[in-house]
Amino acid sequence: RAMFEDEARLGQLLRHDNVVHVHDARDVGGTLIMVMELVDGDTLKGLIEPAWERGVGMPLPSALYVAEQLCRGLAYVHDLRGSDGLPLGIVHRDVSPHNLLLGRDGGVKLTDFGLADARVNEAARSDDLIGGKLGYLAPELVLQKGTDQRIDSFAAAICLWEMLAGRRLFQGRDDGETVRNVARCEVPSLRTIRRDVPDEVDRFVQTSLSPDPDARPSSGAMADALAALVQRHGKGVSATDVALMVGLHVARRDREKQSPSVVELGLAELLASELEDFVLQQRGGEAPLDPREFELGLTGAARPKVRAPRGDFDD
């Protein structure tokens, strides 16, 4: 209960476009209820996992944009101060594709602060607490060398690597192997996996995934660097492109769940066409990125040459 109350208290403090806001939390007849901002869409996990099954990664511009928005949210969280003007020292501890929501409006929002550490918490948390998803932990955490906000930045960099690579980074055949992979922190170059990843993007990801926390950029520095990469390699990507990509994904997901009729399939295709027209108008007539390439597994990303277990998202 104490951790629930901590999450609710913290969530009500957070007000940022890239963070899910908690509106209310209370005990209703012995049941703890939290009322949170609604994000109509899916998790990053839900978006990329089906594409991985077809052996493809996310288009480079979209991946850079999503990662930038994630890091903007993290930078806000990491820099937040209390009413006394002192830093709250928030560490999310569970940054992963499971906890990043992508909306049909193009929003990208970090959620689930249930494991977060902060100065306002009442439930004690150990610095060496191993929480979150094993495949998204930082080496210093599994090696019990102490942790700080840089474990969140590391996890964000894992998310970017996986969006581009089209597979898991550290996932092993079992939990023990996953933890050993995290501790070794061997990160294949994205250039060996995808021909369309520029050298400077690969270098940025490698630096952000350094086993040495002191060598990694902060979440704010990551966001600024990603903004520059988006400007140079993003082909004008924006929230409208994310909205189209998520809209197509949700339509496909719902189609598969409901086994729709031919008429419903036609309506879904019409919706996709209208969404594309909307993005075209928003971008002043410039042809939009085609997220259907990602959805249908037709992206130009090469299949991974580095052979390792892809794994699933159970951890």
XYZ file of C-alpha atoms in Angstrom:
315
model
C 0.000 0.000 0.000
C 2.835 2.394 0.832
C 4.333 1.956 -2.650
C 0.904 2.543 -4.233
C 0.553 5.763 -2.268
C 4.062 6.801 -3.303
C 3.232 6.202 -6.973
C -0.013 8.162 -6.678
C 1.656 11.065 -4.863
C 4.454 11.221 -7.405
C 2.125 10.843 -10.376
C 0.036 13.794 -9.253
C 3.150 15.967 -9.123
C 4.189 15.133 -12.689
C 2.808 17.418 -15.393
C 4.550 17.091 -18.730
C 3.494 16.258 -22.275
C 5.671 13.131 -22.247
C 4.587 11.764 -18.856
C 1.225 10.198 -17.953
C -0.516 12.266 -15.282
C -2.305 10.738 -12.278
C -5.596 12.535 -11.631
C -6.668 10.815 -8.426
C -6.041 7.805 -6.200
C -8.083 6.419 -3.341
C -9.193 3.368 -1.393
C -12.692 2.305 -2.474
C -14.010 -0.401 -0.181
C -10.588 -1.903 0.304
C -9.664 -1.693 -3.385
C -6.887 0.723 -4.319
C -7.854 2.711 -7.414
C -5.712 5.104 -9.441
C -7.293 7.385 -12.056
C -4.761 8.171 -14.764
C -4.625 10.136 -17.990
C -6.048 8.104 -20.882
C -3.704 7.415 -23.790
C -5.668 5.959 -26.702
C -3.175 3.785 -28.551
C -0.750 1.092 -27.404
C 2.554 0.570 -25.654
C 5.824 0.710 -27.561
C 6.040 -3.015 -26.802
C 2.705 -3.611 -28.499
C 3.801 -1.604 -31.517
C 7.218 -3.119 -32.178
C 6.759 -6.737 -31.115
C 4.620 -7.742 -34.148
C 7.158 -6.110 -36.477
C 9.982 -8.026 -34.800
C 8.183 -11.261 -35.600
C 8.602 -10.272 -39.247
C 12.260 -9.426 -38.679
C 12.068 -5.660 -39.107
C 12.865 -2.585 -37.065
C 11.125 0.769 -36.849
C 11.901 3.388 -39.526
C 14.891 5.479 -38.461
C 13.055 8.858 -38.287
C 10.227 7.460 -36.153
C 12.605 5.672 -33.780
C 14.680 8.818 -33.259
C 11.552 10.901 -32.668
C 10.039 8.462 -30.149
C 13.365 8.221 -28.300
C 13.647 12.015 -28.172
C 10.176 12.315 -26.645
C 10.977 9.599 -24.095
C 14.157 11.421 -23.078
C 12.285 14.749 -22.861
C 9.934 13.143 -20.362
C 12.805 11.617 -18.423
C 14.700 14.913 -18.337
C 11.643 16.616 -16.846
C 11.249 13.864 -14.251
C 14.945 13.868 -13.373
C 15.112 17.664 -13.000
C 11.868 18.122 -11.056
C 12.109 20.025 -7.769
C 9.832 20.087 -4.763
C 8.054 23.073 -3.245
C 11.190 23.673 -1.167
C 13.224 24.151 -4.333
C 15.287 21.018 -3.756
C 15.607 18.244 -6.373
C 13.190 15.362 -5.861
C 15.843 12.951 -7.130
C 13.347 10.825 -9.060
C 14.596 7.585 -10.608
C 11.943 5.715 -12.604
C 13.706 2.304 -12.362
C 11.439 0.629 -14.913
C 11.913 2.387 -18.249
C 11.041 -0.131 -20.971
C 8.814 -0.538 -24.045
C 6.112 -1.838 -21.693
C 5.939 1.544 -19.953
C 6.044 3.881 -22.927
C 2.615 4.706 -24.358
C 2.110 5.887 -27.941
C -1.206 7.562 -28.678
C -3.258 7.805 -31.828
C -2.828 11.555 -31.450
C 0.946 11.123 -31.839
C 1.701 11.518 -28.130
C 4.596 9.647 -26.515
C 4.218 9.259 -22.746
C 6.181 7.529 -19.999
C 4.048 5.737 -17.414
C 4.161 3.391 -14.381
C 6.160 4.964 -11.561
C 5.387 2.065 -9.219
C 9.069 1.249 -8.695
C 10.284 4.847 -8.788
C 12.547 6.257 -6.127
C 12.109 9.867 -5.006
C 12.738 12.081 -2.011
C 8.979 12.325 -1.369
C 8.557 8.553 -1.056
C 7.548 7.092 2.275
C 8.318 3.448 1.427
C 12.056 2.800 1.696
C 13.918 1.527 -1.386
C 17.436 0.146 -1.476
C 19.956 1.698 -3.864
C 20.696 -1.817 -5.105
C 17.055 -2.852 -5.472
C 16.771 -4.928 -8.645
C 13.345 -4.080 -9.964
C 11.933 -3.598 -13.419
C 12.471 -5.758 -16.488
C 15.753 -7.669 -16.421
C 16.543 -6.938 -20.063
C 16.408 -3.172 -19.422
C 18.624 -2.976 -16.343
C 21.954 -1.162 -16.290
C 25.189 -3.059 -15.558
C 25.877 -1.148 -12.347
C 22.529 -2.283 -10.978
C 23.022 -6.010 -11.534
C 26.627 -5.673 -10.300
C 25.301 -3.885 -7.186
C 27.545 -0.859 -7.632
C 24.848 1.637 -6.702
C 22.420 3.449 -8.959
C 21.159 6.888 -9.870
C 19.180 8.516 -12.670
C 21.634 7.243 -15.259
C 20.018 3.798 -15.127
C 16.914 5.403 -16.665
C 18.945 6.991 -19.459
C 20.600 3.633 -20.116
C 17.206 1.933 -20.391
C 16.012 4.627 -22.808
C 19.048 3.919 -24.987
C 18.184 0.204 -24.940
C 14.704 1.099 -26.199
C 16.224 3.064 -29.085
C 18.669 0.271 -29.962
C 15.842 -2.275 -29.993
C 13.509 -0.074 -32.056
C 16.204 0.158 -34.720
C 17.644 -3.358 -34.491
C 14.326 -5.167 -34.557
C 15.265 -7.492 -31.705
C 16.084 -7.597 -28.015
C 19.525 -6.440 -26.892
C 20.289 -8.361 -23.699
C 17.545 -11.015 -23.628
C 18.968 -14.490 -22.958
C 17.495 -17.972 -22.875
C 16.705 -17.563 -19.187
C 16.904 -14.907 -16.466
C 20.439 -15.895 -15.489
C 21.753 -15.473 -19.017
C 19.933 -12.153 -19.375
C 21.573 -10.819 -16.202
C 24.995 -12.002 -17.413
C 24.431 -10.273 -20.750
C 23.546 -7.038 -18.947
C 26.664 -7.301 -16.780
C 28.900 -7.850 -19.837
C 27.159 -4.989 -21.671
C 28.285 -6.026 -25.144
C 26.351 -3.870 -27.603
C 26.524 -4.785 -31.308
C 26.959 -1.862 -33.653
C 23.698 -0.928 -35.335
C 25.682 -0.510 -38.536
C 26.165 -4.294 -38.610
C 22.392 -4.731 -38.453
C 20.958 -1.907 -40.582
C 22.527 -0.211 -43.569
C 20.423 2.934 -43.147
C 21.698 3.836 -39.662
C 24.147 6.771 -39.960
C 27.510 6.551 -38.211
C 26.657 9.409 -35.857
C 23.459 7.668 -34.729
C 25.407 4.472 -34.085
C 28.054 6.390 -32.105
C 25.383 8.140 -30.045
C 23.717 4.841 -29.147
C 27.045 3.218 -28.272
C 27.974 6.120 -25.985
C 24.554 6.090 -24.334
C 24.966 2.356 -23.661
C 28.441 2.627 -22.172
C 29.014 0.258 -19.226
C 30.591 3.231 -17.432
C 27.831 5.505 -16.077
C 30.219 8.474 -16.101
C 30.633 8.120 -19.876
C 26.903 8.279 -20.594
C 24.968 11.474 -21.369
C 22.198 12.581 -19.024
C 18.584 12.274 -20.115
C 18.529 15.984 -20.963
C 21.705 15.727 -23.026
C 20.269 12.669 -24.771
C 17.097 14.572 -25.640
C 19.086 17.473 -27.100
C 21.343 15.133 -29.090
C 18.337 13.220 -30.401
C 16.649 16.476 -31.435
C 19.720 17.290 -33.533
C 19.702 13.788 -35.041
C 15.999 14.125 -35.840
C 16.712 17.414 -37.586
C 19.474 15.867 -39.713
C 18.018 12.413 -40.367
C 14.332 12.662 -39.470
C 12.953 13.642 -42.889
C 10.586 16.063 -41.188
C 9.147 13.446 -38.832
C 6.622 14.756 -36.316
C 3.799 13.689 -34.024
C 1.525 13.364 -37.064
C 3.738 10.569 -38.404
C 3.571 8.778 -35.066
C -0.202 9.248 -35.080
C -0.462 7.614 -38.497
C 1.835 4.743 -37.506
C -0.071 4.088 -34.278
C -3.440 4.467 -36.005
C -2.520 1.844 -38.588
C -1.179 -0.453 -35.876
C -4.306 -0.146 -33.733
C -6.564 -0.748 -36.749
C -4.593 -3.859 -37.640
C -4.521 -5.083 -34.035
C -8.255 -4.638 -33.650
C -8.910 -6.309 -37.004
C -6.982 -9.391 -35.920
C -8.808 -9.549 -32.590
C -12.292 -9.181 -34.020
C -12.079 -11.140 -37.314
C -13.967 -8.325 -39.076
C -16.170 -8.507 -42.110
C -15.143 -7.411 -45.586
C -17.001 -4.125 -45.021
C -15.071 -3.465 -41.813
C -11.783 -4.233 -43.557
C -12.716 -1.720 -46.233
C -13.467 0.905 -43.596
C -10.089 0.259 -41.957
C -8.324 0.781 -45.283
C -10.340 3.971 -45.830
C -9.321 5.207 -42.379
C -5.669 4.529 -43.173
C -5.996 6.465 -46.433
C -7.659 9.423 -44.714
C -5.002 9.428 -41.993
C -2.318 9.555 -44.656
C -4.101 12.460 -46.375
C -4.282 14.254 -43.019
C -0.533 13.867 -42.457
C 0.122 15.073 -45.997
C -1.891 18.232 -45.303
C -0.161 18.783 -41.960
C 3.236 18.577 -43.654
C 2.376 21.150 -46.308
C 2.066 18.691 -49.180
C 5.336 16.875 -48.489
C 4.941 13.111 -48.814
C 4.817 11.581 -45.330
C 6.945 8.767 -44.067
C 5.124 5.548 -44.873
C 4.501 3.746 -41.573
C 2.779 0.976 -43.511
C 6.257 -0.212 -44.440
C 6.860 -0.795 -40.739
C 3.418 -2.312 -40.209
C 3.697 -4.699 -43.155
C 7.326 -5.626 -42.631
C 8.567 -3.935 -45.807
C 11.061 -1.499 -44.297
C 14.498 -1.329 -45.846
C 16.171 -2.396 -42.607
C 18.433 -5.368 -43.110
C 17.716 -8.434 -41.027
C 20.056 -8.738 -38.048
C 23.384 -10.344 -38.875
C 24.301 -10.653 -35.206
C 22.749 -13.917 -34.094
C 21.380 -13.878 -30.574
C 18.131 -14.968 -28.964
C 15.482 -12.338 -29.636
C 13.339 -13.400 -26.710
C 9.979 -12.006 -25.795
C 8.706 -9.327 -23.466
C 7.786 -11.485 -20.490
C 10.572 -9.985 -18.395
